[in-house]
Amino acid sequence: MTLLPRPTGRPLTAFQLPRQLHCAALFLLLASTTALHAVSVHGTVTDPLGYPIANATVALIQNGEVLISWRSGPDGGYTLVSSESGRFYVLASGVSFRQLASQSFYAGKFDAVEQNVVLEPEWVRESIVVTATGTPQPEAQVSGSVTELNATDFANRADLVDPLRQVPGLNVVQTGQIGGETSLFIRGGSSTANRVVMDGVPMEDIGGRFDFSNVATSGVQDVEVYRGPNTVLYGSDAAAGVVALTTPQGSTQFPSLLYEGDAGSFGTYRNQAQLAGMKRKLDYYGGFSSLNTHNAMPNDGYHDDTGVANLGWSWSAKTEIRITARNSDSATGIPSANGGYSFNGLANDGKQLDQDSYGTGTINHMFRDNWNATVRYGLIRKREESEQWFPAGNPIAGNYYGNDVTVLGANGYSTSGQALMNYGPSFGAIYPYSLALASNRDNLYAQTSYQHGPHLGVIAGFRYENERGLEGEPVYAYREGLERTNYDYQAQLGGEFKSRFFYTAAGGVEKNQLFGTVGTPRGGASWYLVRPGKGAFHGTRLNVNFARGYQEPTLDQQFGSLYSFLQANGGQATIAQYGIAPIGAELSRTYTGGIEQSLFNERVVARVTYFHNEFGNQIEPVPASVVPQLLPNLSAAQQQQLEAFLNNNYAYELDLNSMSYRAQGVESELEYGLGKNIFVRGGYTYLDSIVQHSFSSDGIGECSATGTPGPCTNPNYPGIPIGNYAPLVGARPFRQPPHIGFTSVIYTGKRWSGVVDGVYASRSDDSTFLGGDDVNGNNTLLLPNRNLDYSYTKIDLGATYQLKPWMGVYTQLDNLTSNQHIGPIGYPSLPFNFRTGARFTLSLGKKQ
């Protein structure tokens, strides 16, 4: 080392320092002075498995400008310091990883903020998901099956019905056309066994019933679908899966306005406007959409108005307060009565009105970088009213029947005749008729999470929920309500070892006011035999999971408890004979195991998962026509009066926990990044379901016309047992096809972008539900259950062309093959239809 010469005999002054040392000292002085009044953003850049990425480019962005950029160190760590304060976001990129922007955050002077960045592979999707563990975690570290849909997947779409078909393991069933009730079946679970949440708060009716048809894409940033029970984190109703919707947040410094409007076939038109932005501690988003259509069936018009708001306030860099709200007002015609429109050849003259309101208030606080707490209040107010002004149909013997029609099932069996549409006044029916339902929830949830190094993370939570339900029929002076107060507690452990092995172990306990205390364990592990990287077969992962779940009854099921009815009407002997119990929780249990393989330098990811589900204590309906037989103390005349009373009060069945079935299968998915502009997804699910116990098979039966216990029969097809309201032992559950597939091709260019979606389903078991409904009160309109619903293929095409940076035009072409059998038997699907419109984007207050 060479020493610089200096004069001797007197001390050095600052001006006598060598020039290089002088500059260095001045820089350190300025840096230290700035640091006293600066924000410091630090964190680690990792790949999806948590392995640090060295030499990644990291930049701190404010108002669209780069304040400072740096590169991550050998351990992936970085620190960015700026004298500015306000709203920021971090932009990061690395070799073979796509550029990623973090969520915006607030930081004031003197604040030190941690922003860890997980970079995604350049070619395939590796999202950050929440539904599996309750805290944000890379999908690559999650052993459960989670699929995320983002704005690209539902671009140009008006609702979420068709995008949800692009998720493996899901069967989406819409009874009718746009606005027709839409149910979701996950891996063989029932349509009410799914928890649906918006910003962490439940959206479904009490007991799990949820109609996806009136969920507009407006105000939805992304959708996560978790397949498997997760009642540990989400409580009752998450017995088969979780669907989580997230509201967008403002992310631009200037107010950004988005408007799009389109029109199309069948009198369809749609308008949508969204305004979002942020200013210092505040971020805001507001959206409104309106959809109107006539549909292709008579008396089947539909409209929906949806409004959404999201306001966030950063009290400090550590504490954020957020309020979200969503309201949907919809109305649809109900041409289908007592079965599908095709069973009658006539449309009922009525409508259904829905008003669904959701609200959340959340406080999130970071005690330290590794310790976080969240408190959330949720409000749900749902109103539903069905109205029918007169009894449509042909008057026959005091009731009203449809036209003489022929119905052909996919299994080759057919039937002809007139089906009962409406009861007449002589049977006690009163018109105009209305049915009102209300489902209200207030939900308080508290959660804390603590990360003790990479090997152990702890989450603990508590939920209080107050549920209030109401059902009323004014013309019969009927009004019944209920209230449930439920508590549940949950705890979860999770961590990783050497960025190869990831585990989760959790447990929950709920005390439900209706059915008592239920406990649910859940556990899973993910092990990378070979880490993803360069190479044809580099990246192999094994997954295993186990979980139990439960589901509470719906309002109708609790109000219509067969046990309660028999207990109140002298049916104690029947209760003892058939072992009928009070209405209670439905239970589920699942085991899964799978393998994931990355191929060709992570351009392709293939996943295969085996699942084995048991659904026990399931609630099953017993038709009103059978209920009088369960009260042998009544005379024949009294039994007939009782049946008429139940039907006239729309109590077509009473319910009990009597069904169990197994659902196992294989779920597969393939993702392929074909260059930087084309992304391909495909999936196939094989489902093998079988009913193990059913009251319809071994109880009193379903059909009073037979007069004997056991299942129904059609005199035109003697010797073939038929389940009218529920499947029989040894058969498949209704509306769950054994084969389902999907494909999606997404192209994104400078001006053109487009999506081609296809969905495919095999035949499935079902019923016409017309036992005892022909003109003679017999079962000639029933058809054998096996393969009654048609297989189908549905292909959709959406395209957008960007004329200007602020203007684009788009079109959405749905059901290109004009398939009429996408829904269940009796419900004609909407044929080929289209919408075409324009989209405008404007930054207010910014020069264009």
mmCIF file of C-alpha atoms in Angstrom, residues 324-538:
data_model
loop_
_atom_site.group_PDB
_atom_site.id
_atom_site.type_symbol
_atom_site.label_atom_id
_atom_site.label_comp_id
_atom_site.label_asym_id
_atom_site.label_seq_id
_atom_site.Cartn_x
_atom_site.Cartn_y
_atom_site.Cartn_z
ATOM 1 C CA THR A 324 -64.501 -1.712 0.676
ATOM 2 C CA ALA A 325 -68.123 -1.891 -0.454
ATOM 3 C CA ARG A 326 -69.987 -3.701 -3.204
ATOM 4 C CA ASN A 327 -73.664 -3.622 -4.137
ATOM 5 C CA SER A 328 -75.494 -5.503 -6.876
ATOM 6 C CA ASP A 329 -79.124 -4.956 -7.897
ATOM 7 C CA SER A 330 -80.367 -7.503 -10.411
ATOM 8 C CA ALA A 331 -83.665 -8.718 -11.832
ATOM 9 C CA THR A 332 -84.349 -11.652 -14.101
ATOM 10 C CA GLY A 333 -87.373 -13.318 -15.605
ATOM 11 C CA ILE A 334 -88.249 -16.813 -14.389
ATOM 12 C CA PRO A 335 -89.684 -18.529 -17.469
ATOM 13 C CA SER A 336 -88.875 -21.958 -16.048
ATOM 14 C CA ALA A 337 -91.437 -23.239 -13.559
ATOM 15 C CA ASN A 338 -91.453 -26.667 -11.884
ATOM 16 C CA GLY A 339 -88.514 -27.672 -14.041
ATOM 17 C CA GLY A 340 -86.905 -26.286 -17.159
ATOM 18 C CA TYR A 341 -88.595 -24.289 -19.884
ATOM 19 C CA SER A 342 -88.308 -27.235 -22.279
ATOM 20 C CA PHE A 343 -90.486 -29.384 -19.980
ATOM 21 C CA ASN A 344 -93.431 -27.003 -20.407
ATOM 22 C CA GLY A 345 -93.065 -25.227 -23.727
ATOM 23 C CA LEU A 346 -94.510 -22.201 -21.927
ATOM 24 C CA ALA A 347 -92.933 -19.430 -19.865
ATOM 25 C CA ASN A 348 -94.107 -18.309 -16.463
ATOM 26 C CA ASP A 349 -94.840 -14.611 -16.133
ATOM 27 C CA GLY A 350 -92.755 -13.643 -13.131
ATOM 28 C CA LYS A 351 -89.418 -12.282 -12.053
ATOM 29 C CA GLN A 352 -86.775 -12.607 -9.394
ATOM 30 C CA LEU A 353 -85.150 -9.604 -7.727
ATOM 31 C CA ASP A 354 -81.835 -9.709 -5.882
ATOM 32 C CA GLN A 355 -80.091 -7.011 -3.871
ATOM 33 C CA ASP A 356 -76.713 -8.061 -2.519
ATOM 34 C CA SER A 357 -74.599 -5.687 -0.436
ATOM 35 C CA TYR A 358 -71.175 -6.393 1.046
ATOM 36 C CA GLY A 359 -68.890 -4.206 3.107
ATOM 37 C CA THR A 360 -65.554 -4.579 4.889
ATOM 38 C CA GLY A 361 -63.529 -2.491 7.282
ATOM 39 C CA THR A 362 -59.947 -3.637 7.888
ATOM 40 C CA ILE A 363 -57.085 -2.442 10.051
ATOM 41 C CA ASN A 364 -53.686 -3.965 9.313
ATOM 42 C CA HIS A 365 -50.667 -3.210 11.514
ATOM 43 C CA MET A 366 -47.032 -4.313 11.281
ATOM 44 C CA PHE A 367 -45.515 -4.505 14.759
ATOM 45 C CA ARG A 368 -42.243 -5.581 13.201
ATOM 46 C CA ASP A 369 -41.152 -6.846 9.823
ATOM 47 C CA ASN A 370 -41.970 -10.394 10.943
ATOM 48 C CA TRP A 371 -45.065 -9.685 13.089
ATOM 49 C CA ASN A 372 -48.378 -8.587 11.631
ATOM 50 C CA ALA A 373 -51.950 -8.276 12.910
ATOM 51 C CA THR A 374 -55.263 -7.770 11.107
ATOM 52 C CA VAL A 375 -58.742 -6.963 12.378
ATOM 53 C CA ARG A 376 -61.606 -7.084 9.893
ATOM 54 C CA TYR A 377 -65.321 -6.385 10.149
ATOM 55 C CA GLY A 378 -67.598 -7.692 7.438
ATOM 56 C CA LEU A 379 -71.185 -6.843 6.625
ATOM 57 C CA ILE A 380 -73.429 -8.886 4.316
ATOM 58 C CA ARG A 381 -77.013 -7.926 3.452
ATOM 59 C CA LYS A 382 -78.802 -10.066 0.870
ATOM 60 C CA ARG A 383 -82.408 -9.718 -0.245
ATOM 61 C CA GLU A 384 -84.194 -11.998 -2.703
ATOM 62 C CA GLU A 385 -87.790 -11.798 -3.859
ATOM 63 C CA SER A 386 -89.594 -14.007 -6.371
ATOM 64 C CA GLU A 387 -92.857 -12.769 -7.844
ATOM 65 C CA GLN A 388 -95.480 -14.517 -9.955
ATOM 66 C CA TRP A 389 -98.517 -12.541 -11.071
ATOM 67 C CA PHE A 390 -100.793 -15.289 -12.390
ATOM 68 C CA PRO A 391 -100.745 -19.084 -12.913
ATOM 69 C CA ALA A 392 -99.441 -19.605 -16.441
ATOM 70 C CA GLY A 393 -100.412 -22.821 -18.201
ATOM 71 C CA ASN A 394 -103.372 -24.801 -19.502
ATOM 72 C CA PRO A 395 -106.155 -25.287 -16.914
ATOM 73 C CA ILE A 396 -106.772 -29.005 -16.319
ATOM 74 C CA ALA A 397 -108.683 -30.399 -13.341
ATOM 75 C CA GLY A 398 -108.154 -27.286 -11.264
ATOM 76 C CA ASN A 399 -104.396 -26.921 -11.881
ATOM 77 C CA TYR A 400 -102.290 -25.446 -14.709
ATOM 78 C CA TYR A 401 -100.168 -27.589 -17.014
ATOM 79 C CA GLY A 402 -97.677 -26.866 -19.770
ATOM 80 C CA ASN A 403 -98.050 -27.696 -23.443
ATOM 81 C CA ASP A 404 -97.763 -31.245 -24.698
ATOM 82 C CA VAL A 405 -94.019 -31.642 -25.282
ATOM 83 C CA THR A 406 -91.511 -34.422 -25.932
ATOM 84 C CA VAL A 407 -88.343 -34.506 -23.860
ATOM 85 C CA LEU A 408 -85.332 -36.526 -25.052
ATOM 86 C CA GLY A 409 -82.517 -37.294 -22.661
ATOM 87 C CA ALA A 410 -78.877 -37.723 -23.628
ATOM 88 C CA ASN A 411 -79.233 -41.377 -22.599
ATOM 89 C CA GLY A 412 -81.740 -42.005 -25.411
ATOM 90 C CA TYR A 413 -84.828 -42.243 -23.196
ATOM 91 C CA SER A 414 -87.714 -39.918 -24.027
ATOM 92 C CA THR A 415 -91.111 -38.964 -22.657
ATOM 93 C CA SER A 416 -94.107 -36.946 -23.823
ATOM 94 C CA GLY A 417 -96.911 -35.215 -21.966
ATOM 95 C CA GLN A 418 -97.945 -32.143 -20.070
ATOM 96 C CA ALA A 419 -96.156 -31.206 -16.854
ATOM 97 C CA LEU A 420 -97.683 -29.450 -13.863
ATOM 98 C CA MET A 421 -96.686 -25.770 -13.931
ATOM 99 C CA ASN A 422 -98.803 -24.147 -11.209
ATOM 100 C CA TYR A 423 -101.401 -25.127 -8.647
ATOM 101 C CA GLY A 424 -104.841 -23.585 -9.028
ATOM 102 C CA PRO A 425 -107.012 -21.708 -6.520
ATOM 103 C CA SER A 426 -109.072 -24.844 -5.888
ATOM 104 C CA PHE A 427 -105.917 -26.378 -4.371
ATOM 105 C CA GLY A 428 -105.368 -23.352 -2.155
ATOM 106 C CA ALA A 429 -102.964 -21.404 -4.370
ATOM 107 C CA ILE A 430 -103.189 -17.592 -4.213
ATOM 108 C CA TYR A 431 -102.016 -15.189 -6.935
ATOM 109 C CA PRO A 432 -100.230 -12.840 -7.243
ATOM 110 C CA TYR A 433 -97.683 -14.756 -5.188
ATOM 111 C CA SER A 434 -94.347 -13.621 -3.765
ATOM 112 C CA LEU A 435 -91.590 -15.262 -1.752
ATOM 113 C CA ALA A 436 -89.097 -13.112 0.171
ATOM 114 C CA LEU A 437 -85.763 -14.298 1.566
ATOM 115 C CA ALA A 438 -83.233 -12.334 3.603
ATOM 116 C CA SER A 439 -79.766 -13.427 4.644
ATOM 117 C CA ASN A 440 -77.764 -11.070 6.893
ATOM 118 C CA ARG A 441 -74.344 -11.536 8.413
ATOM 119 C CA ASP A 442 -72.071 -9.520 10.657
ATOM 120 C CA ASN A 443 -68.593 -10.918 10.870
ATOM 121 C CA LEU A 444 -65.644 -9.922 13.054
ATOM 122 C CA TYR A 445 -62.287 -11.542 12.395
ATOM 123 C CA ALA A 446 -58.923 -11.034 14.094
ATOM 124 C CA GLN A 447 -55.661 -12.625 12.985
ATOM 125 C CA THR A 448 -52.023 -12.332 13.922
ATOM 126 C CA SER A 449 -49.053 -13.872 12.126
ATOM 127 C CA TYR A 450 -45.465 -14.179 13.310
ATOM 128 C CA GLN A 451 -42.516 -15.454 11.279
ATOM 129 C CA HIS A 452 -39.695 -16.914 13.377
ATOM 130 C CA GLY A 453 -37.059 -17.398 10.720
ATOM 131 C CA PRO A 454 -37.705 -19.420 7.582
ATOM 132 C CA HIS A 455 -38.515 -22.672 9.393
ATOM 133 C CA LEU A 456 -41.509 -21.593 11.464
ATOM 134 C CA GLY A 457 -44.395 -19.223 10.936
ATOM 135 C CA VAL A 458 -47.427 -19.025 13.222
ATOM 136 C CA ILE A 459 -50.927 -17.773 12.451
ATOM 137 C CA ALA A 460 -53.692 -17.551 15.037
ATOM 138 C CA GLY A 461 -57.180 -16.207 14.532
ATOM 139 C CA PHE A 462 -60.656 -15.785 15.989
ATOM 140 C CA ARG A 463 -63.963 -15.223 14.226
ATOM 141 C CA TYR A 464 -67.317 -14.111 15.596
ATOM 142 C CA GLU A 465 -70.304 -14.313 13.309
ATOM 143 C CA ASN A 466 -73.920 -13.333 13.794
ATOM 144 C CA GLU A 467 -76.323 -14.692 11.153
ATOM 145 C CA ARG A 468 -79.929 -13.649 10.723
ATOM 146 C CA GLY A 469 -82.296 -15.125 8.171
ATOM 147 C CA LEU A 470 -85.894 -14.531 7.139
ATOM 148 C CA GLU A 471 -88.358 -16.281 4.852
ATOM 149 C CA GLY A 472 -91.805 -14.898 4.165
ATOM 150 C CA GLU A 473 -94.876 -15.529 1.987
ATOM 151 C CA PRO A 474 -97.254 -12.578 2.488
ATOM 152 C CA VAL A 475 -100.251 -14.166 0.743
ATOM 153 C CA TYR A 476 -100.203 -17.022 3.265
ATOM 154 C CA ALA A 477 -99.355 -14.767 6.221
ATOM 155 C CA TYR A 478 -96.200 -16.842 6.642
ATOM 156 C CA ARG A 479 -93.055 -15.336 8.122
ATOM 157 C CA GLU A 480 -90.267 -17.242 9.827
ATOM 158 C CA GLY A 481 -86.871 -16.059 10.989
ATOM 159 C CA LEU A 482 -83.770 -17.421 12.652
ATOM 160 C CA GLU A 483 -80.593 -16.185 14.279
ATOM 161 C CA ARG A 484 -77.316 -18.030 14.778
ATOM 162 C CA THR A 485 -74.303 -16.859 16.727
ATOM 163 C CA ASN A 486 -71.131 -18.757 15.885
ATOM 164 C CA TYR A 487 -67.545 -18.633 17.129
ATOM 165 C CA ASP A 488 -64.476 -20.277 15.714
ATOM 166 C CA TYR A 489 -60.797 -20.373 16.580
ATOM 167 C CA GLN A 490 -57.917 -21.391 14.362
ATOM 168 C CA ALA A 491 -54.165 -21.848 14.518
ATOM 169 C CA GLN A 492 -51.635 -22.730 11.853
ATOM 170 C CA LEU A 493 -47.934 -23.556 11.660
ATOM 171 C CA GLY A 494 -45.903 -23.394 8.474
ATOM 172 C CA GLY A 495 -42.382 -23.047 7.228
ATOM 173 C CA GLU A 496 -39.672 -24.316 4.902
ATOM 174 C CA PHE A 497 -36.303 -26.063 4.922
ATOM 175 C CA LYS A 498 -33.564 -25.175 2.464
ATOM 176 C CA SER A 499 -36.075 -23.772 -0.042
ATOM 177 C CA ARG A 500 -37.045 -27.344 -0.930
ATOM 178 C CA PHE A 501 -39.504 -28.578 1.701
ATOM 179 C CA PHE A 502 -42.587 -26.562 2.672
ATOM 180 C CA TYR A 503 -45.171 -27.617 5.241
ATOM 181 C CA THR A 504 -48.459 -26.489 6.802
ATOM 182 C CA ALA A 505 -50.237 -27.875 9.877
ATOM 183 C CA ALA A 506 -53.456 -26.298 11.091
ATOM 184 C CA GLY A 507 -56.509 -26.867 13.211
ATOM 185 C CA GLY A 508 -59.783 -25.105 13.886
ATOM 186 C CA VAL A 509 -62.732 -25.371 16.254
ATOM 187 C CA GLU A 510 -66.161 -23.819 15.677
ATOM 188 C CA LYS A 511 -69.027 -23.582 18.103
ATOM 189 C CA ASN A 512 -72.100 -23.294 15.908
ATOM 190 C CA GLN A 513 -75.389 -22.379 17.541
ATOM 191 C CA LEU A 514 -77.331 -24.881 15.399
ATOM 192 C CA PHE A 515 -75.220 -28.045 15.516
ATOM 193 C CA GLY A 516 -72.705 -27.529 18.319
ATOM 194 C CA THR A 517 -68.920 -27.861 18.290
ATOM 195 C CA VAL A 518 -66.974 -29.132 15.289
ATOM 196 C CA GLY A 519 -63.211 -29.511 14.937
ATOM 197 C CA THR A 520 -61.248 -29.519 11.697
ATOM 198 C CA PRO A 521 -57.594 -30.476 11.176
ATOM 199 C CA ARG A 522 -55.655 -29.692 8.005
ATOM 200 C CA GLY A 523 -52.091 -30.435 6.927
ATOM 201 C CA GLY A 524 -49.974 -30.436 3.810
ATOM 202 C CA ALA A 525 -46.423 -30.669 2.545
ATOM 203 C CA SER A 526 -44.568 -29.862 -0.643
ATOM 204 C CA TRP A 527 -41.139 -31.285 -1.498
ATOM 205 C CA TYR A 528 -38.968 -30.301 -4.459
ATOM 206 C CA LEU A 529 -36.969 -33.336 -5.490
ATOM 207 C CA VAL A 530 -35.339 -31.162 -8.150
ATOM 208 C CA ARG A 531 -35.418 -27.372 -8.049
ATOM 209 C CA PRO A 532 -36.751 -25.580 -11.160
ATOM 210 C CA GLY A 533 -34.073 -24.208 -13.462
ATOM 211 C CA LYS A 534 -32.405 -24.684 -16.809
ATOM 212 C CA GLY A 535 -32.887 -28.092 -18.364
ATOM 213 C CA ALA A 536 -35.496 -30.189 -20.122
ATOM 214 C CA PHE A 537 -36.780 -31.846 -16.919
ATOM 215 C CA HIS A 538 -35.442 -29.542 -14.229
#
